[in-house]
Coordinates of C-alpha atoms in Angstrom, one line a residue:
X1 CA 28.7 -15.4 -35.3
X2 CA 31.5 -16.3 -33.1
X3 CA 30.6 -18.9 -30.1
X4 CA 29.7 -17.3 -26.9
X5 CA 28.8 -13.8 -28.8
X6 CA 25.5 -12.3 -27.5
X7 CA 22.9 -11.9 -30.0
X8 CA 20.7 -8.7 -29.1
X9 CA 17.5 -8.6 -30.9
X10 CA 14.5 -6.6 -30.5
X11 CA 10.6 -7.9 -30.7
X12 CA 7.4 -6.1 -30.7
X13 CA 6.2 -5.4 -27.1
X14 CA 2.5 -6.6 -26.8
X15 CA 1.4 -5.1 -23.8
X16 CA -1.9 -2.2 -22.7
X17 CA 0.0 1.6 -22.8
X18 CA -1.4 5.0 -22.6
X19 CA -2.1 6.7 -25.5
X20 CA -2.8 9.5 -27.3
X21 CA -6.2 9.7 -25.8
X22 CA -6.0 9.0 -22.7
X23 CA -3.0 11.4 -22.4
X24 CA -5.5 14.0 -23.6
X25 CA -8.6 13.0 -21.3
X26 CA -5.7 13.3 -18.3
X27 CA -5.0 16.7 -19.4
X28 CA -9.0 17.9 -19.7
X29 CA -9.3 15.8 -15.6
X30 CA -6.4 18.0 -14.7
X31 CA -7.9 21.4 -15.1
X32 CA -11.0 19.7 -13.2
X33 CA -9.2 18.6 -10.3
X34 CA -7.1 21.4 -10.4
X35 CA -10.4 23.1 -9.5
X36 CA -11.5 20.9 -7.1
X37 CA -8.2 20.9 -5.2
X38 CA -8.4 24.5 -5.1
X39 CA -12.2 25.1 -3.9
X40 CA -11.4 22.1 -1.0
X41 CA -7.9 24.5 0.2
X42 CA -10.0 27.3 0.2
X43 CA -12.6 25.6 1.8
X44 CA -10.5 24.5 4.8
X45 CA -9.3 27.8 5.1
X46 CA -12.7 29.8 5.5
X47 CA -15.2 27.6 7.5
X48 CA -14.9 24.3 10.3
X49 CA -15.9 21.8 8.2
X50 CA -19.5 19.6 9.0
X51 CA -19.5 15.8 9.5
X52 CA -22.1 15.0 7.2
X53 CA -20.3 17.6 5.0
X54 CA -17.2 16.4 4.3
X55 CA -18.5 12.9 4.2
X56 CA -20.4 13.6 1.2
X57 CA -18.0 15.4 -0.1
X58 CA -14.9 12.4 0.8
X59 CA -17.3 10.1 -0.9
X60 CA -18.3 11.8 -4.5
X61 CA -14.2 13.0 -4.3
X62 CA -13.1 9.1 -4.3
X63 CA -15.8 8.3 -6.3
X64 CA -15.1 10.6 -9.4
X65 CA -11.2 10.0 -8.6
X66 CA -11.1 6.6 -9.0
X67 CA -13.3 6.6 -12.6
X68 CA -11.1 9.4 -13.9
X69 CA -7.7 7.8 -12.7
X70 CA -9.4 4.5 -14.3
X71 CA -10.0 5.9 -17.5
X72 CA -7.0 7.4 -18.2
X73 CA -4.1 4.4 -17.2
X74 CA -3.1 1.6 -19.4
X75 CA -4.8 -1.2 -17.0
X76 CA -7.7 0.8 -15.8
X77 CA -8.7 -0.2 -12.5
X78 CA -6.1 -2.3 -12.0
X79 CA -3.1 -0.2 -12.5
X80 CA -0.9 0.9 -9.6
X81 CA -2.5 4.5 -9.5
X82 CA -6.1 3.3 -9.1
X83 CA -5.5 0.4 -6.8
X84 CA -3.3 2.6 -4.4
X85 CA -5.9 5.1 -4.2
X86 CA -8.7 3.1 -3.7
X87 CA -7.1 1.1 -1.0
X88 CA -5.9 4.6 0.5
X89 CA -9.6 5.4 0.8
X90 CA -11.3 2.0 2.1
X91 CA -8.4 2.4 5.0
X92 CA -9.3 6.7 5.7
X93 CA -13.0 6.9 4.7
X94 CA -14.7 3.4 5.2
X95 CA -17.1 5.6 8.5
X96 CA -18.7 7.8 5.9
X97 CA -21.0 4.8 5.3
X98 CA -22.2 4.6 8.6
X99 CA -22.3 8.8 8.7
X100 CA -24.6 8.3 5.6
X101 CA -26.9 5.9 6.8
X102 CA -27.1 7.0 10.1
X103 CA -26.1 3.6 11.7
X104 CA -23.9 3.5 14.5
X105 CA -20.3 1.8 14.0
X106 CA -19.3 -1.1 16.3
X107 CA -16.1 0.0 18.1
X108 CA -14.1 -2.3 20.0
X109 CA -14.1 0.7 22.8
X110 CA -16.4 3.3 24.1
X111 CA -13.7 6.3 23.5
X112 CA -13.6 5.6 19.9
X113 CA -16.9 7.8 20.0
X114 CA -15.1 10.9 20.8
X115 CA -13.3 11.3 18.1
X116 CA -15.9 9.7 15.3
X117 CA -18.1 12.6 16.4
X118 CA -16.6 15.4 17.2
X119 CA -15.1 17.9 15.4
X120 CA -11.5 16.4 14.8
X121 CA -13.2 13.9 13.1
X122 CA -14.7 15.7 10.3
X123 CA -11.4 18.0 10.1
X124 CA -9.6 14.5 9.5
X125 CA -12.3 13.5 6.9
X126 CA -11.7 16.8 5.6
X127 CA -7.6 16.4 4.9
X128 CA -8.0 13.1 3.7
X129 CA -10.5 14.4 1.1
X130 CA -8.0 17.0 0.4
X131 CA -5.0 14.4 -0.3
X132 CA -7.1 12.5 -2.6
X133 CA -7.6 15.1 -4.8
X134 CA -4.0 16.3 -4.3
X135 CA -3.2 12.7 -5.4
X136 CA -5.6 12.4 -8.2
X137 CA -4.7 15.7 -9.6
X138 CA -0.7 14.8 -9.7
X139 CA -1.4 11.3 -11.6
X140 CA -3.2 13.2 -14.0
X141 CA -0.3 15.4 -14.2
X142 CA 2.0 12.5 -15.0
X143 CA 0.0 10.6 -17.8
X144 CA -0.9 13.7 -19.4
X145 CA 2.6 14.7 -20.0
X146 CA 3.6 11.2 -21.0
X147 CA 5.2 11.3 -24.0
X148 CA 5.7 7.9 -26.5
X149 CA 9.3 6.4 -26.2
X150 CA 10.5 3.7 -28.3
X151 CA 11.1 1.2 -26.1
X152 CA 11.7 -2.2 -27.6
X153 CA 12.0 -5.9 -25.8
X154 CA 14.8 -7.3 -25.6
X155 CA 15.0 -11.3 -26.4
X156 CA 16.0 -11.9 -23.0
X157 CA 13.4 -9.9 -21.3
X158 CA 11.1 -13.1 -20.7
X159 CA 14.1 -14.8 -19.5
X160 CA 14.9 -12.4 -17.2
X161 CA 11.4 -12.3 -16.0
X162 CA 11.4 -15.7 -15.2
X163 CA 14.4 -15.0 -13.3
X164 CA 12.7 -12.5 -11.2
X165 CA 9.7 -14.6 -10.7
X166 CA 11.9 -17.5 -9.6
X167 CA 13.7 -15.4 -7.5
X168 CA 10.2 -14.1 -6.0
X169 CA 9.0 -17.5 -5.4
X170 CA 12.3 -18.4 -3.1
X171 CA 11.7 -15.4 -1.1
X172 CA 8.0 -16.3 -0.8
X173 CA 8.5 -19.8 0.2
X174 CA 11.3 -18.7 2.2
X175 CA 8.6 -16.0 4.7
X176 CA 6.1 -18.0 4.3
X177 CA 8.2 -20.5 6.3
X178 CA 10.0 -18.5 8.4
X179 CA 6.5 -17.1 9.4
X180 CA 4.8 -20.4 10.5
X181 CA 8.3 -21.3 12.1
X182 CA 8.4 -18.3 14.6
X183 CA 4.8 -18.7 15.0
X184 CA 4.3 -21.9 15.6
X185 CA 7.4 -21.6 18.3
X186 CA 6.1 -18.9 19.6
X187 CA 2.5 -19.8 20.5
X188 CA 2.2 -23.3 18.8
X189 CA -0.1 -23.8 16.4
X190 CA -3.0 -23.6 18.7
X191 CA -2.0 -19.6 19.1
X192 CA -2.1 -18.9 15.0
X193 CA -6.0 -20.0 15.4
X194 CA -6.3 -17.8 19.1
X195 CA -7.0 -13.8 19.8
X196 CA -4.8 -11.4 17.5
X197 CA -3.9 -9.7 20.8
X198 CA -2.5 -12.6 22.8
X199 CA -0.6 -13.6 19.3
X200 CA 1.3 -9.5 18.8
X201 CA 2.3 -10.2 22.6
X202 CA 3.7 -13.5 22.1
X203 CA 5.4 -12.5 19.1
X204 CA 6.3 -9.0 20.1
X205 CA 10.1 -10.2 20.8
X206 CA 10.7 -12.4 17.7
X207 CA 11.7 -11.1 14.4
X208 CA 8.4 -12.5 12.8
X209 CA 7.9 -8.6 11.7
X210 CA 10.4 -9.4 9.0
X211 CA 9.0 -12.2 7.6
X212 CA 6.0 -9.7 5.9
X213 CA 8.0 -7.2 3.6
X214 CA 9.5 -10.8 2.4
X215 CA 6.1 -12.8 1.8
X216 CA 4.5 -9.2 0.0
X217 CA 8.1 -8.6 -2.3
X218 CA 8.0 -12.5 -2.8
X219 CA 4.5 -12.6 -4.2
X220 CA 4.5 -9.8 -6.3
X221 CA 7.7 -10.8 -8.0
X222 CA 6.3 -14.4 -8.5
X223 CA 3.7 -12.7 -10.3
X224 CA 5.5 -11.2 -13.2
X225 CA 5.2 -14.6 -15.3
X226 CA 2.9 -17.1 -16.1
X227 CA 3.0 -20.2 -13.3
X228 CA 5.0 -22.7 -12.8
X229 CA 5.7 -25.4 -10.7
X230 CA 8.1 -23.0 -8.0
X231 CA 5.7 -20.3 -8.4
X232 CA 2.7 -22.5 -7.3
X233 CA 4.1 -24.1 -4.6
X234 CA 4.9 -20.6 -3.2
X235 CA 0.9 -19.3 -4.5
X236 CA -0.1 -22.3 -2.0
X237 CA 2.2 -21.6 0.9
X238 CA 0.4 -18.0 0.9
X239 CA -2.7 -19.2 0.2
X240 CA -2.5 -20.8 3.6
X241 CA -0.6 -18.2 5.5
X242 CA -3.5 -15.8 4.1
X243 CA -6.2 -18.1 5.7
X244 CA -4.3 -18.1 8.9
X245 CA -3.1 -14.3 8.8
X246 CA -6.6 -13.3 7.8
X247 CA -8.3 -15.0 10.3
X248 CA -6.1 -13.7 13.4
X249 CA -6.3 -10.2 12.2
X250 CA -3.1 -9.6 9.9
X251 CA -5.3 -7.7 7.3
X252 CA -2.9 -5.3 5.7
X253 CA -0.2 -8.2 5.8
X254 CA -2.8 -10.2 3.5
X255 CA -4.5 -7.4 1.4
X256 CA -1.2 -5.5 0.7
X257 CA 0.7 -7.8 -1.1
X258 CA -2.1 -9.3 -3.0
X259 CA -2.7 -5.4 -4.0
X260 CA 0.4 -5.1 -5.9
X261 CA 0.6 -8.6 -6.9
X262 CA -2.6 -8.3 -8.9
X263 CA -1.8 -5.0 -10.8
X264 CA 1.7 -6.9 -11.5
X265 CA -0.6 -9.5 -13.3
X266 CA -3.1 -6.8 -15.3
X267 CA 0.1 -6.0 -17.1
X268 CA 0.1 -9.4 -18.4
X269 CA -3.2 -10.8 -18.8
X270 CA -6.8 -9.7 -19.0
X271 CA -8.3 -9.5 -15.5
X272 CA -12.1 -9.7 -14.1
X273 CA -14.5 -6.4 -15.0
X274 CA -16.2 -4.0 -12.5
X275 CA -18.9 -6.3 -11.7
X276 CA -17.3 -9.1 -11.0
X277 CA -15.0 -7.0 -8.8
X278 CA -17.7 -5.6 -6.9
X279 CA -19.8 -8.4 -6.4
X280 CA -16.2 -10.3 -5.1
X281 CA -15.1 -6.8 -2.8
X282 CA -18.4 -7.5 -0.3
X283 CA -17.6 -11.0 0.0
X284 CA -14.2 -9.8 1.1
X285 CA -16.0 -6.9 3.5
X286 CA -18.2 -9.7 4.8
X287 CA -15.0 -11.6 5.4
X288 CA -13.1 -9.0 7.0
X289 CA -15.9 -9.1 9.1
X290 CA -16.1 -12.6 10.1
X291 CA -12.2 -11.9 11.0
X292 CA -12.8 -9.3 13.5
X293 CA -15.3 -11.0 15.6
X294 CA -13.0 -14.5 15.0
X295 CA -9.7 -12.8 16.4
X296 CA -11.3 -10.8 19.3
X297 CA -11.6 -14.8 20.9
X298 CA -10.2 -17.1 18.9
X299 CA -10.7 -19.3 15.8
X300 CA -12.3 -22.0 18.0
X301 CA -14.1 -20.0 20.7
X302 CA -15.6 -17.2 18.6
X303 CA -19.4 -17.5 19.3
X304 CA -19.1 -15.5 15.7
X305 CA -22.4 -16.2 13.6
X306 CA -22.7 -15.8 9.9
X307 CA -25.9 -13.6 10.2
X308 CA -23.5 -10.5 12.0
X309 CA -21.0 -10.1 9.6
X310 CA -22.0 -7.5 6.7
X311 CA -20.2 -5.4 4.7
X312 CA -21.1 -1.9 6.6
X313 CA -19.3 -3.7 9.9
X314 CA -16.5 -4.5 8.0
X315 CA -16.0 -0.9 7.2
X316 CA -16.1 0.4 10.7
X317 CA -13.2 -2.0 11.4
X318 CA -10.9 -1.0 8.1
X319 CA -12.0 2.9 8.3
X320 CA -10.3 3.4 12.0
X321 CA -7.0 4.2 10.7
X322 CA -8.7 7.9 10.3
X323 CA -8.6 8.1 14.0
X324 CA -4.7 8.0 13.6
X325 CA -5.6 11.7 11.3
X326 CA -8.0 12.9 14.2
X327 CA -5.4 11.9 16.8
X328 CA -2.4 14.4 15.3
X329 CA -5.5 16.9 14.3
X330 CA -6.4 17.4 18.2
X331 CA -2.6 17.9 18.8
X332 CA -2.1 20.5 16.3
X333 CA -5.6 22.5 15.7
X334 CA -6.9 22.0 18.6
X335 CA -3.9 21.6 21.3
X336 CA -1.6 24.2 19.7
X337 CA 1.7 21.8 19.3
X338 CA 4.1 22.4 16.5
X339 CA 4.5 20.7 13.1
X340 CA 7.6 18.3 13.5
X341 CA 9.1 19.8 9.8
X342 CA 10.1 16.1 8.2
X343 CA 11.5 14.5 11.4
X344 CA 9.4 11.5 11.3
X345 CA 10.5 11.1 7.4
X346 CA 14.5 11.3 7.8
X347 CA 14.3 9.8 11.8
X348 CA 15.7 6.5 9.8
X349 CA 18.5 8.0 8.5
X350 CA 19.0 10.8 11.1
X351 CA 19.5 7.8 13.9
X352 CA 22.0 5.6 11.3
X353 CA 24.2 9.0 11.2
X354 CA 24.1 9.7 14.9
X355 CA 25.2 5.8 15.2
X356 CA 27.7 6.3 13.2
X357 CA 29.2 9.1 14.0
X358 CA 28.5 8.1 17.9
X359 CA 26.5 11.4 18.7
X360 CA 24.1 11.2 21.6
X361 CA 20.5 9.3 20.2
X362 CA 17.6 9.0 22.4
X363 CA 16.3 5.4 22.6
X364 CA 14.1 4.2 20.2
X365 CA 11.6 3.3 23.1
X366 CA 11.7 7.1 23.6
X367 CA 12.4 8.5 20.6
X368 CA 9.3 10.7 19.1
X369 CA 10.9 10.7 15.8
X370 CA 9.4 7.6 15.3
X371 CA 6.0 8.6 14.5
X372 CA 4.7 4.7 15.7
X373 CA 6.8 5.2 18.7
X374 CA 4.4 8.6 20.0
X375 CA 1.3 7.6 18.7
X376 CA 1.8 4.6 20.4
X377 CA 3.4 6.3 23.9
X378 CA 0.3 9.0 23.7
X379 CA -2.7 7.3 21.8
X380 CA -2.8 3.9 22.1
X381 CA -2.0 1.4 19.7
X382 CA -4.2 2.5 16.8
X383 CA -1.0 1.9 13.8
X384 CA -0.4 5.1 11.4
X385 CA -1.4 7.1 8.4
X386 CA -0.3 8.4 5.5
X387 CA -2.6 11.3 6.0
X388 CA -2.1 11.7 9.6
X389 CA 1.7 11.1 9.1
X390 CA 2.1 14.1 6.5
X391 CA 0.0 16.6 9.0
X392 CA 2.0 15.5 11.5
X393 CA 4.8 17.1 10.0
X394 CA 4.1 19.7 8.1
X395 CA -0.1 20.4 8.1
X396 CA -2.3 20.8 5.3
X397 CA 0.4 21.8 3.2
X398 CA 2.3 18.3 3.7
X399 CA -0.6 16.0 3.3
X400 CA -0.7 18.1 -0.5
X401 CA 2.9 17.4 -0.8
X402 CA 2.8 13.8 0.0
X403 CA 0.0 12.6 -1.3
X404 CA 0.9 14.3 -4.7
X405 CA 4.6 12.8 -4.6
X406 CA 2.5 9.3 -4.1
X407 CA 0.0 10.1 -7.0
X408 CA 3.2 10.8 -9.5
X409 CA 4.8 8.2 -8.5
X410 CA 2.0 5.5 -9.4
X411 CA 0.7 6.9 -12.1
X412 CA 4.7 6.4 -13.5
X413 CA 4.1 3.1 -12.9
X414 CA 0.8 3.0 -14.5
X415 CA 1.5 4.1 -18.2
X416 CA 2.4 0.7 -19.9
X417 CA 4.4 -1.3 -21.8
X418 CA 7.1 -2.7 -18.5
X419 CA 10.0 -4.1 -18.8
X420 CA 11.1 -7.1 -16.4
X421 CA 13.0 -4.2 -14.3
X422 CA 10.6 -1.9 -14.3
X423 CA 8.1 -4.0 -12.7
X424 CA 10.3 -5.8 -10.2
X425 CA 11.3 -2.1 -9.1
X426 CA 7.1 -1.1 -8.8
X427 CA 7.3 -4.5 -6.6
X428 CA 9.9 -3.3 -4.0
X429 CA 9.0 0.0 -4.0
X430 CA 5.2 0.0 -3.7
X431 CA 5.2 -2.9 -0.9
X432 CA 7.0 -0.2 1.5
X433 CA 4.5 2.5 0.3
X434 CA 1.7 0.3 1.0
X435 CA 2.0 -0.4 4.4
X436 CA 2.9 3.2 4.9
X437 CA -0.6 3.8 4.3
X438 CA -1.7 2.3 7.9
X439 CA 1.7 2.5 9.6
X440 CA 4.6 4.5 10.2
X441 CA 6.9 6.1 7.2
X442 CA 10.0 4.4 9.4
X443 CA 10.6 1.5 7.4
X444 CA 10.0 2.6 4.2
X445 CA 13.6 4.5 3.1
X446 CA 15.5 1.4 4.1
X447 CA 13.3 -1.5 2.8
X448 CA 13.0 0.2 -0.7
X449 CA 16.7 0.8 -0.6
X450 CA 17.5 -2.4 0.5
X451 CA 14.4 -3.8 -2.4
X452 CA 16.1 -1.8 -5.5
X453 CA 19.8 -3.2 -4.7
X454 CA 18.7 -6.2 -4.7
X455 CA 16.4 -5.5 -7.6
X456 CA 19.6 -4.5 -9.7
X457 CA 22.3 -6.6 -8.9
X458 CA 19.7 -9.2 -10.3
X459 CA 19.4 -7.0 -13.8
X460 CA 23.4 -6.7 -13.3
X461 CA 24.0 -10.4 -13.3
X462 CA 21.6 -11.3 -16.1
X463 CA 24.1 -11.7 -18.8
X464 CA 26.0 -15.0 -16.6
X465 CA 22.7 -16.7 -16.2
X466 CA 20.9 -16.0 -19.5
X467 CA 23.9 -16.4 -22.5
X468 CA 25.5 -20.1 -21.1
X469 CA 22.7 -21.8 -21.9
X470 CA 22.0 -20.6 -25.4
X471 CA 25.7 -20.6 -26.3
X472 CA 25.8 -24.4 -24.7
X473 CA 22.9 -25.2 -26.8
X474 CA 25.0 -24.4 -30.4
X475 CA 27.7 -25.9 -28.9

């Protein structure tokens, strides 16, 4: 073969896929949840649902969700589908536990009660019950109509792996960085170990907002190969920013990218079972716990003591983003308002045209577009929802729609056999999605488009970085 002539092989890919019986267990699920989706639509239609109710109901749906969804992907409970859902429900339903037992949540403020008890609340519980099985039922839909492609490996596909993981690992090292630099500016390192509150306003006017879609796209990237030395060093750096983030309260900012990272990895390797899992999920509740009473004063003032912190109060602190879904409830069941029809989901683009085109644009201080913007202006700052986001716009029919696009779109992700691209595009898609869950659908449309260029031009450039060494070597 002529010098500088690329050689293109193909190698068995040794990796977990969906087969032929899982494809067939999805399909006998799908006529289950079919059902189920169905009874809970007509449920919501005929009779105000109960409390106690609809979190028995919330509970045995995630439950029976999550084993079927686990059953029927290639990496089980680790695959994109299951881990999204799961984290989905610990951020929406996390209260039922303390509806079940009967033991009151501790909220950071008396008016939190109003809506855990009244009727809002259980409507809330009720969509987000409804979502799940919209979402459960559309994965199904995807694996079960899966169909075997031959797909073979290219011989540069670990190269260009390592290329993505490298690439990860700079942009990791790079937020981490950048992260402790505007902190430590900001509020010296004395603040990073003070109250979470005094550290958002100290921070509010920097940038350092950028510096997490970075750290989570870094780290799930770097996790696409086996480690080395870059990719530890960078593994370290978040380490420590995790300890510090943790602690002052950034608990999606940690738990997010470590999410994706580690159904990245299950594509790779073999990863912990159930009851290893479960035993190491209420150490995290119990440190999620020791966070919130650590950030309310400070890492070195907290009069925090190890006998307080338990897994059920760790659940009253994640399960409040439902009060964003009670909040848009009481505007539209109970206050009359009208459905926005998709404004919060194209405001993004919407203000980039009217900037362009130099038509009049409210401010974004003002502008109720932005769904964080008026849940902020009229509720507080209590973050977003996925849930509460999609009733916001277009009621029970949206929260089918978008957690159903969400469920298809994870379980694409979750049938097996990746390439290199494949799951660096999961990486930079799934970060945005992620933080959707708690936040505002703003910033997703531009960081994923601004995650899959990048994403590409990397796959487009392969060839210059992966052939000049080999051909250098027969040289």
């Amino acid at each position: 073969m002529a010098a500088g002539a690329r050689e293109t092989k193909t190698v068995a890919v040794v990796a977990p896929e969906v087969g032929h019986a899982d494809r067939a267990r999805a399909l006998r699920y799908l006529f289950v949840w079919g059902a189920i989706l169905i009874v809970l639509l007509v449920q919501a239609e005929a009779t105000d649902p109960e409390r106690i109710v609809m979190a028995v109901e919330s509970l045995l749906v995630f439950a029976f969700a999550f084993y079927c969804l686990s059953r029927c992907t290639a990496t089980g409970f680790w695959s994109p589908a299951s881990l999204f859902l799961l984290v989905v429900a610990i951020f929406h339903i996390s209260l039922i536990a303390h509806m079940l037992t009967g033991v009151d949540p501790e909220l950071p403020r008396a008016a939190d009660y109003v809506w855990y008890t009244g009727a809002a609340g259980a409507r809330a519980l009720q969509l987000t019950t409804i979502g799940m099985a919209a979402y459960t039922a559309a994965a199904l839909l995807r694996v079960g109509v899966h169909r075997d492609r031959v797909r073979t490996e290219r011989t540069d596909d670990g190269s260009l792996a390592i290329r993505f993981s490298r690439l990860g690992a700079l942009v990791l090292i790079l937020g981490v960085l950048a992260w402790f630099w505007m902190a430590t500016s900001t509020v010296g390192i004395a603040g990073i170990t003070g109250s979470y509150q005094s550290f958002l306003a100290a921070t509010q006017a920097t940038d350092i907002h950028l510096t997490y879609p970075l750290i989570a796209v870094g780290l799930g990237l770097a996790a696409l190969t086996p480690l080395g030395v870059m990719q530890k060093t960078a593994l370290v750096l978040f380490a420590i920013f995790g300890v510090f983030g943790f602690f002052l309260g950034l608990r999606g900012e940690v738990l997010f990218p470590l999410a994706v990272a580690v159904s990245v990895m299950a594509t790779r390797r073999k990863m912990p079972n159930f009851g290893l899992v479960a035993v190491g999920g209420l150490l995290l509740l119990t440190l999620i716990n020791a966070a919130k009473e650590i950030r309310q004063a400070g890492l070195g003032e907290t009069g925090f003591s190890l006998a307080d912190a338990t897994p059920l109060a760790a659940l009253s602190e994640l399960g409040q983003t439902l009060r964003v879904v009670t909040t848009v409830v009481n505007w539209h069941d109970f206050g009359g308002e009208p459905f926005r029809g998709g404004d919060t989901y194209t405001v993004s683009v919407a203000r980039l045209a009217e900037q362009l085109f130099m038509t009049e644009r409210p401010s974004a201080l003002t502008d109720f577009r932005l769904f964080n913007i008026e849940i902020s202006t009229r509720a507080g700052n209590i973050g977003g929802s996925i849930i509460g986001e999609a009733f916001h716009n277009f009621g029970t029919g949206g929260v089918v729609l978008v957690l159903a696009l969400s469920g298809l779109l994870f379980a694409g992700f979750s049938l097996g056999r990746p390439s290199p691209l494949s799951l660096a595009l999961y990486v930079v898609i799934a970060v945005p999605l992620y933080n959707h869950i708690r936040n505002s659908f703003v910033p997703v449309l531009p960081s994923v488009a601004v995650g899959v260029i990048l994403v590409l031009l990397v796959y487009a450039t392969r060839r210059f970085s992966l052939s000049r060494p080999r051909t250098a070597a027969r040289a």
